[in-house]
Short mmCIF file of C-alpha atoms in Angstrom, two decimals:
data_model
loop_
_atom_site.label_atom_id
_atom_site.label_comp_id
_atom_site.label_asym_id
_atom_site.label_seq_id
_atom_site.Cartn_x
_atom_site.Cartn_y
_atom_site.Cartn_z
CA MET A 1 45.80 -41.85 90.30
CA LEU A 2 42.90 -40.03 88.63
CA ASP A 3 40.07 -39.23 91.05
CA LEU A 4 36.45 -38.25 90.58
CA ARG A 5 36.29 -34.46 90.50
CA ILE A 6 34.17 -31.66 89.04
CA GLU A 7 35.67 -28.16 89.14
CA PRO A 8 33.66 -24.91 88.84
CA SER A 9 32.71 -23.82 85.33
CA TYR A 10 34.63 -21.29 83.27
CA THR A 11 33.84 -17.58 82.75
CA LYS A 12 31.81 -16.81 79.65
CA LEU A 13 33.38 -14.76 76.86
CA PRO A 14 31.36 -12.09 75.04
CA GLN A 15 29.19 -13.83 72.45
CA GLU A 16 30.48 -11.59 69.66
CA ILE A 17 33.98 -13.02 70.13
CA ILE A 18 32.73 -16.60 69.92
CA ASP A 19 30.53 -15.82 66.90
CA GLY A 20 33.38 -13.94 65.23
CA LEU A 21 35.76 -16.88 65.56
CA GLY A 22 33.05 -19.24 64.36
CA ALA A 23 32.75 -17.25 61.14
CA ILE A 24 36.44 -17.76 60.26
CA SER A 25 38.07 -20.95 58.97
CA THR A 26 40.26 -23.04 61.25
CA THR A 27 43.19 -22.58 58.85
CA ILE A 28 43.13 -18.81 59.24
CA ILE A 29 42.67 -19.05 63.01
CA ALA A 30 45.67 -21.40 63.20
CA ASP A 31 47.72 -18.88 61.19
CA ALA A 32 46.63 -16.16 63.60
CA MET A 33 48.16 -18.23 66.42
CA GLY A 34 51.48 -18.79 64.64
CA ILE A 35 50.22 -22.16 63.25
CA PHE A 36 50.00 -23.56 66.79
CA ASN A 37 47.02 -25.09 68.63
CA ALA A 38 45.71 -27.23 65.77
CA MET A 39 44.67 -30.69 66.94
CA ILE A 40 46.45 -33.69 65.41
CA GLY A 41 44.62 -36.62 63.83
CA VAL A 42 41.09 -35.53 64.73
CA ALA A 43 38.65 -35.96 61.84
CA HIS A 44 35.24 -34.45 61.10
CA PHE A 45 32.47 -37.07 61.27
CA ASN A 46 29.69 -35.01 59.75
CA LYS A 47 28.30 -33.54 56.56
CA PRO A 48 30.69 -31.01 55.00
CA ASP A 49 28.65 -27.96 56.00
CA VAL A 50 28.47 -28.81 59.72
CA GLN A 51 30.71 -26.44 61.69
CA MET A 52 31.35 -26.03 65.40
CA VAL A 53 32.27 -23.22 67.78
CA GLY A 54 31.94 -22.80 71.53
CA GLN A 55 33.81 -22.65 74.79
CA ALA A 56 35.36 -25.82 76.13
CA LEU A 57 33.85 -27.94 78.87
CA THR A 58 36.75 -30.31 79.46
CA VAL A 59 36.68 -33.96 80.51
CA LYS A 60 39.60 -36.14 81.54
CA THR A 61 38.76 -39.83 81.61
CA MET A 62 40.46 -43.18 81.58
CA PRO A 63 40.76 -44.98 78.22
CA ARG A 64 37.62 -46.93 77.27
CA ASP A 65 35.45 -45.24 79.93
CA ASN A 66 32.83 -42.50 79.43
CA LEU A 67 31.14 -42.10 82.83
CA MET A 68 32.33 -38.51 83.30
CA PHE A 69 31.58 -37.74 79.65
CA HIS A 70 27.95 -38.56 80.41
CA LYS A 71 28.08 -36.30 83.48
CA ALA A 72 29.55 -33.47 81.42
CA ILE A 73 26.62 -33.70 79.00
CA GLU A 74 24.23 -33.30 81.93
CA ILE A 75 25.91 -30.14 83.29
CA ALA A 76 26.92 -28.51 79.99
CA SER A 77 25.46 -25.13 79.11
CA PRO A 78 24.00 -24.41 75.67
CA GLY A 79 26.86 -23.49 73.35
CA ASP A 80 29.52 -25.53 75.16
CA VAL A 81 31.87 -27.82 73.24
CA ILE A 82 32.68 -30.91 75.30
CA VAL A 83 36.35 -31.84 74.80
CA VAL A 84 37.45 -35.25 76.10
CA GLU A 85 40.96 -36.51 76.86
CA THR A 86 41.23 -40.28 76.79
CA GLY A 87 44.89 -40.77 75.92
CA GLY A 88 44.23 -41.30 72.21
CA ASP A 89 42.84 -44.79 72.82
CA ILE A 90 40.52 -46.05 70.05
CA SER A 91 39.93 -49.58 71.36
CA ARG A 92 36.43 -48.59 72.55
CA ALA A 93 34.01 -45.94 71.30
CA LEU A 94 33.34 -43.13 73.79
CA LEU A 95 30.16 -41.85 72.16
CA GLY A 96 27.46 -42.78 69.71
CA GLU A 97 24.07 -41.82 68.33
CA MET A 98 22.24 -41.51 71.65
CA MET A 99 24.77 -39.15 73.22
CA CYS A 100 24.67 -36.98 70.10
CA MET A 101 20.88 -36.84 70.17
CA ILE A 102 21.03 -35.69 73.81
CA GLY A 103 23.72 -33.15 72.96
CA LYS A 104 21.65 -31.73 70.12
CA ARG A 105 18.54 -31.58 72.32
CA ASN A 106 20.53 -29.75 75.02
CA ARG A 107 21.93 -27.29 72.42
CA ILE A 108 25.52 -28.34 73.07
CA SER A 109 27.72 -27.10 70.21
CA GLY A 110 29.65 -30.34 69.67
CA TYR A 111 31.99 -33.04 70.93
CA VAL A 112 35.73 -33.48 70.44
CA VAL A 113 37.39 -36.72 71.62
CA ASP A 114 40.93 -37.99 71.13
CA GLY A 115 39.42 -41.46 70.84
CA ALA A 116 36.81 -43.40 68.87
CA ILE A 117 33.11 -43.03 68.17
CA ARG A 118 30.45 -45.40 66.83
CA ASP A 119 27.16 -44.98 64.91
CA ALA A 120 29.09 -42.78 62.49
CA GLU A 121 26.43 -42.76 59.76
CA ALA A 122 23.64 -42.00 62.23
CA ILE A 123 25.67 -39.13 63.69
CA LYS A 124 26.15 -37.73 60.21
CA GLN A 125 22.40 -37.78 59.64
CA ILE A 126 21.77 -36.06 62.98
CA GLY A 127 24.05 -33.24 61.85
CA PHE A 128 25.60 -32.85 65.29
CA PRO A 129 29.27 -31.75 65.23
CA VAL A 130 31.61 -34.58 66.25
CA PHE A 131 35.39 -34.72 65.86
CA ALA A 132 37.29 -37.88 66.79
CA LYS A 133 40.28 -40.07 65.97
CA GLY A 134 38.45 -43.11 64.65
CA VAL A 135 35.49 -45.47 64.68
CA ASN A 136 34.97 -48.63 66.70
CA PRO A 137 31.69 -50.54 67.17
CA GLY A 138 32.67 -51.65 70.68
CA GLY A 139 31.15 -49.52 73.42
CA PRO A 140 32.81 -48.12 76.56
CA PHE A 141 32.77 -48.93 80.26
CA LYS A 142 31.01 -46.60 82.71
CA GLU A 143 33.02 -46.93 85.90
CA GLY A 144 35.25 -43.84 86.13
CA PRO A 145 37.37 -42.30 87.42
CA GLY A 146 37.43 -38.95 85.66
CA GLN A 147 37.45 -35.19 86.03
CA ILE A 148 35.49 -32.25 84.59
CA ASN A 149 36.64 -28.65 84.04
CA VAL A 150 40.36 -29.36 84.46
CA SER A 151 43.27 -28.73 82.11
CA ILE A 152 43.57 -31.56 79.58
CA SER A 153 45.64 -32.57 76.57
CA CYS A 154 43.52 -33.55 73.57
CA ALA A 155 45.02 -34.58 70.23
CA GLY A 156 48.30 -32.84 70.97
CA VAL A 157 46.89 -29.54 72.26
CA THR A 158 46.43 -28.30 75.82
CA VAL A 159 42.81 -27.33 76.42
CA ASN A 160 41.66 -25.36 79.44
CA PRO A 161 38.06 -24.82 80.50
CA GLY A 162 36.64 -21.84 78.61
CA ASP A 163 39.04 -21.96 75.67
CA VAL A 164 37.28 -21.39 72.34
CA ILE A 165 37.03 -24.53 70.20
CA VAL A 166 36.48 -24.10 66.46
CA GLY A 167 35.93 -27.05 64.12
CA ASP A 168 35.28 -27.35 60.40
CA ASN A 169 36.22 -29.61 57.47
CA ASP A 170 39.94 -29.01 58.11
CA GLY A 171 39.88 -30.05 61.76
CA VAL A 172 39.88 -28.38 65.17
CA VAL A 173 41.77 -25.42 66.63
CA VAL A 174 41.93 -24.27 70.25
CA VAL A 175 41.98 -20.54 71.01
CA PRO A 176 43.16 -19.86 74.58
CA TYR A 177 40.54 -18.01 76.60
CA GLU A 178 42.77 -15.06 77.47
CA GLN A 179 43.90 -14.61 73.83
CA ALA A 180 40.50 -14.94 72.14
CA ALA A 181 39.92 -11.25 71.36
CA LYS A 182 43.48 -10.77 70.09
CA VAL A 183 43.34 -13.90 67.92
CA LEU A 184 40.03 -12.79 66.42
CA LYS A 185 41.51 -9.42 65.48
CA ARG A 186 44.54 -11.09 63.86
CA ALA A 187 42.38 -13.62 62.05
CA LYS A 188 40.21 -10.89 60.54
CA ALA A 189 43.34 -9.12 59.28
CA ILE A 190 44.71 -12.35 57.77
CA TYR A 191 41.37 -13.05 56.09
CA ALA A 192 41.32 -9.57 54.53
CA HIS A 193 44.91 -10.00 53.33
CA GLU A 194 44.15 -13.40 51.79
CA GLN A 195 41.14 -11.97 49.96
CA GLU A 196 43.41 -9.32 48.46
CA MET A 197 45.91 -12.02 47.44
CA LEU A 198 43.16 -13.99 45.71
CA THR A 199 42.20 -10.88 43.77
CA GLN A 200 45.84 -10.44 42.72
CA ILE A 201 46.08 -14.10 41.65
CA GLU A 202 43.03 -13.67 39.43
CA ALA A 203 44.59 -10.56 37.93
CA GLY A 204 48.03 -12.16 37.52
CA THR A 205 49.69 -9.46 39.65
CA LEU A 206 50.65 -11.38 42.79
CA ASP A 207 54.25 -10.71 43.81
CA ARG A 208 56.06 -14.04 44.38
CA SER A 209 59.58 -12.62 44.59
CA TRP A 210 59.83 -13.74 48.22
CA ILE A 211 60.54 -17.31 47.06
CA ASP A 212 63.82 -16.46 45.30
CA GLU A 213 64.78 -13.97 48.00
CA THR A 214 64.36 -16.63 50.67
CA LEU A 215 66.39 -19.19 48.69
CA LYS A 216 69.22 -16.68 48.15
CA ARG A 217 69.36 -15.91 51.88
CA LYS A 218 69.73 -19.61 52.47
CA GLY A 219 72.70 -19.76 50.10
CA LEU A 220 71.14 -21.31 46.98
CA LYS A 221 72.71 -20.06 43.76
CA PHE A 222 70.70 -20.24 40.57
#
């Protein structure tokens, strides 16, 4: 049975690591983690240029209830991304325009929920980063129980307090706290390599021999 609990906050990462990851696309960050840790079925409910990066303040709540989500907004630090596990239930919206206005005022970096939102058009106009699984005009209950700053599972990915959450038009990736510096270094290298590949494509010099070599290793004769 889920109880009411708030655990101590996470340890802050150096800001240059967070900013560095925020400057790289989620696709490249996912590649830097072996294509793991990309959330499933979570869509971007904002204008195309609205991006998100910050460390995770996690919330575990019962489906259709947002009491502890509200509490998390009150205790969040500027730059936090509030990530909410609700079991993927979209039968009630967990957030709407008012909660986004408060989040923007409090300089929270964004919300990620494996559930539904409402006031989608108003949220888009606010320009506050929101990622969710769907839209439902029906609002939530506010009874609990729930927990804050615990390990959760959101949209198919384990999220621990302090993990770096990056969101853009392609979705959301989760960079484990202890791997953040290493992932950033790998992502920068992948970005540089991809820029070189784009240059080669423009010049018509990109080597694509790996395709036939892979097929031959798998036994295809042609």
